[in-house]
Amino acid sequence: MNDIDLKQYISSIPDFPKPGILFYDIGSLMRNADAWQLATARMAHAVAPWQPDQLAAIESRGFLTAAPLATRLGAGIIMLRKPGKLPGETISHNYALEYGTDTLHIQSGAIQPGQRVVVTDDMLATGGTLAASIALLRKAGANVVGASVMMELTALRGREKIDVPVHALLSYDD
């Protein structure tokens, strides 16, 4: 089963969310139990050497990748969310988007100083959200040791914005 190409389980949806965009959907991968198990096993195998205490999941598809990884690795999960989604006191980080700005939040006290954290998400495209997540985690006291994503759009060169090791399960050049 290790020679299975998981790209066959990723749906390509043209003109979503807007014309000219080709969207790679992990939903079809998740619907196939064997493929999903294999995908999360491969990700866990890649992340394990980083020995994370916590996985930081970027809203919202990062939650889907972090949960099975945390179970396999014996790590906790920290949610990185948009404004107004986390109860209690939060730490925030504003960052620039292609058109505008956005903000990510983490609950205060979610990280013990120096904890080893790996950031997880479904996609690495331009790298803005992943870089902002790393900055937020460091602001909260984390030792960010890596990032793991299901897919990377290599042509967008988002990896160049990331200053920690990055594991991408699947890469697309277009």
Short mmCIF file of C-alpha atoms in Angstrom, two decimals:
data_model
loop_
_atom_site.label_atom_id
_atom_site.label_comp_id
_atom_site.label_asym_id
_atom_site.label_seq_id
_atom_site.Cartn_x
_atom_site.Cartn_y
_atom_site.Cartn_z
CA MET A 1 0.00 0.00 0.00
CA ASN A 2 3.03 2.29 0.32
CA ASP A 3 3.26 2.66 -3.46
CA ILE A 4 -0.25 4.11 -3.79
CA ASP A 5 -0.35 7.57 -5.40
CA LEU A 6 -2.68 9.55 -3.17
CA LYS A 7 -3.19 12.22 -5.85
CA GLN A 8 -5.73 9.90 -7.46
CA TYR A 9 -7.97 10.59 -4.45
CA ILE A 10 -7.76 14.40 -4.70
CA SER A 11 -10.52 16.04 -6.73
CA SER A 12 -9.61 18.96 -8.99
CA ILE A 13 -12.42 21.49 -9.23
CA PRO A 14 -12.04 24.19 -11.90
CA ASP A 15 -13.18 27.77 -11.32
CA PHE A 16 -13.60 27.41 -7.55
CA PRO A 17 -13.84 29.56 -5.51
CA LYS A 18 -13.62 31.96 -8.46
CA PRO A 19 -12.99 31.77 -12.21
CA GLY A 20 -9.45 30.80 -13.16
CA ILE A 21 -8.70 28.95 -9.90
CA LEU A 22 -8.19 25.19 -9.87
CA PHE A 23 -9.18 23.95 -6.39
CA TYR A 24 -7.67 20.74 -5.01
CA ASP A 25 -10.21 19.17 -2.66
CA ILE A 26 -9.16 16.81 0.14
CA GLY A 27 -12.82 15.88 0.73
CA SER A 28 -12.61 13.09 -1.81
CA LEU A 29 -9.47 11.74 -0.10
CA MET A 30 -11.18 11.83 3.29
CA ARG A 31 -14.18 9.90 1.97
CA ASN A 32 -11.98 6.92 1.11
CA ALA A 33 -11.16 5.31 4.45
CA ASP A 34 -8.09 3.42 3.23
CA ALA A 35 -6.61 6.41 1.41
CA TRP A 36 -7.27 8.71 4.40
CA GLN A 37 -5.59 6.24 6.77
CA LEU A 38 -2.60 6.01 4.44
CA ALA A 39 -2.37 9.79 4.06
CA THR A 40 -2.41 10.43 7.80
CA ALA A 41 0.04 7.58 8.42
CA ARG A 42 2.47 9.07 5.91
CA MET A 43 2.12 12.51 7.48
CA ALA A 44 2.64 11.10 10.98
CA HIS A 45 5.75 9.25 9.81
CA ALA A 46 7.19 12.52 8.44
CA VAL A 47 6.31 14.58 11.53
CA ALA A 48 7.35 12.06 14.20
CA PRO A 49 11.09 12.90 14.08
CA TRP A 50 10.25 16.49 15.08
CA GLN A 51 8.83 15.12 18.37
CA PRO A 52 6.02 17.66 18.77
CA ASP A 53 4.34 18.27 22.11
CA GLN A 54 1.50 20.03 20.32
CA LEU A 55 0.10 20.30 16.81
CA ALA A 56 -1.19 23.75 15.91
CA ALA A 57 -4.15 23.43 13.56
CA ILE A 58 -5.01 26.32 11.24
CA GLU A 59 -8.74 26.96 10.86
CA SER A 60 -10.50 25.06 9.47
CA ARG A 61 -9.07 22.30 7.29
CA GLY A 62 -5.99 22.17 9.51
CA PHE A 63 -8.29 20.79 12.20
CA LEU A 64 -8.99 17.81 9.94
CA THR A 65 -5.32 16.97 9.46
CA ALA A 66 -4.25 17.68 13.05
CA ALA A 67 -6.74 15.38 14.78
CA PRO A 68 -5.58 12.06 13.31
CA LEU A 69 -1.92 13.15 13.51
CA ALA A 70 -2.23 14.04 17.18
CA THR A 71 -3.80 10.66 17.90
CA ARG A 72 -1.01 8.82 16.08
CA LEU A 73 1.77 10.93 17.64
CA GLY A 74 0.45 11.26 21.20
CA ALA A 75 0.44 15.06 20.90
CA GLY A 76 -2.09 17.70 21.89
CA ILE A 77 -3.88 20.05 19.51
CA ILE A 78 -3.98 23.84 19.61
CA MET A 79 -6.52 25.66 17.45
CA LEU A 80 -5.50 28.76 15.51
CA ARG A 81 -8.74 30.58 14.70
CA LYS A 82 -10.24 33.68 13.16
CA PRO A 83 -11.44 36.54 15.42
CA GLY A 84 -14.34 35.81 17.76
CA LYS A 85 -14.09 32.00 17.54
CA LEU A 86 -12.15 31.21 20.74
CA PRO A 87 -13.47 31.74 24.27
CA GLY A 88 -11.48 33.57 26.92
CA GLU A 89 -8.39 35.70 26.50
CA THR A 90 -6.50 35.29 23.25
CA ILE A 91 -3.25 36.33 21.64
CA SER A 92 -3.61 37.62 18.08
CA HIS A 93 -1.46 38.23 15.03
CA ASN A 94 -2.45 40.40 12.05
CA TYR A 95 -1.05 39.58 8.63
CA ALA A 96 -1.32 40.76 5.06
CA LEU A 97 -3.25 38.92 2.39
CA GLU A 98 -3.05 39.43 -1.35
CA TYR A 99 -5.97 41.87 -1.02
CA GLY A 100 -6.34 43.10 2.57
CA THR A 101 -5.47 41.73 5.98
CA ASP A 102 -6.55 38.95 8.29
CA THR A 103 -6.02 37.96 11.92
CA LEU A 104 -5.36 34.67 13.69
CA HIS A 105 -5.92 34.00 17.39
CA ILE A 106 -4.71 31.45 19.92
CA GLN A 107 -6.00 31.05 23.47
CA SER A 108 -3.70 32.59 26.06
CA GLY A 109 -1.94 29.86 28.01
CA ALA A 110 -2.50 27.22 25.31
CA ILE A 111 1.26 26.76 24.99
CA GLN A 112 3.80 26.24 27.72
CA PRO A 113 6.96 28.24 26.97
CA GLY A 114 9.33 26.23 24.80
CA GLN A 115 6.87 23.49 23.86
CA ARG A 116 7.72 21.85 20.54
CA VAL A 117 4.96 22.66 18.06
CA VAL A 118 4.29 21.55 14.49
CA VAL A 119 1.80 23.61 12.45
CA THR A 120 -0.68 21.67 10.31
CA ASP A 121 -2.94 22.67 7.44
CA ASP A 122 -4.37 21.21 4.27
CA MET A 123 -2.56 23.49 1.83
CA LEU A 124 0.60 25.54 1.41
CA ALA A 125 0.01 28.04 -1.39
CA THR A 126 1.44 31.56 -1.05
CA GLY A 127 2.65 30.88 2.50
CA GLY A 128 1.05 33.92 4.13
CA THR A 129 -1.24 32.09 6.54
CA LEU A 130 1.37 29.50 7.48
CA ALA A 131 4.01 32.20 8.11
CA ALA A 132 1.50 34.17 10.21
CA SER A 133 0.67 31.04 12.21
CA ILE A 134 4.35 30.50 13.00
CA ALA A 135 4.72 34.12 14.08
CA LEU A 136 1.64 33.84 16.33
CA LEU A 137 2.89 30.63 17.91
CA ARG A 138 6.26 32.19 18.64
CA LYS A 139 4.52 35.20 20.16
CA ALA A 140 2.73 32.72 22.47
CA GLY A 141 6.05 31.09 23.50
CA ALA A 142 6.18 28.06 21.20
CA ASN A 143 9.28 26.45 19.76
CA VAL A 144 7.95 25.86 16.23
CA VAL A 145 9.91 22.89 14.91
CA GLY A 146 8.13 22.26 11.61
CA ALA A 147 5.04 22.49 9.44
CA SER A 148 3.10 19.72 7.74
CA VAL A 149 0.54 20.13 4.97
CA MET A 150 -1.48 17.74 2.84
CA MET A 151 -0.72 19.61 -0.38
CA GLU A 152 1.71 22.23 -1.63
CA LEU A 153 1.31 24.37 -4.73
CA THR A 154 5.02 24.66 -5.48
CA ALA A 155 4.66 27.19 -8.32
CA LEU A 156 3.44 29.78 -5.79
CA ARG A 157 6.70 29.45 -3.83
CA GLY A 158 5.05 29.79 -0.41
CA ARG A 159 7.75 27.62 1.16
CA GLU A 160 10.17 30.53 0.73
CA LYS A 161 8.24 32.47 3.41
CA ILE A 162 8.53 29.64 5.94
CA ASP A 163 11.60 29.48 8.20
CA VAL A 164 11.03 25.99 9.60
CA PRO A 165 11.20 22.59 7.87
CA VAL A 166 8.07 21.88 5.82
CA HIS A 167 6.66 18.48 4.93
CA ALA A 168 4.13 18.34 2.10
CA LEU A 169 2.40 15.01 1.53
CA LEU A 170 1.56 15.92 -2.07
CA SER A 171 3.00 18.57 -4.37
CA TYR A 172 1.42 20.19 -7.40
CA ASP A 173 3.46 22.23 -9.87
CA ASP A 174 0.54 23.97 -11.60
#
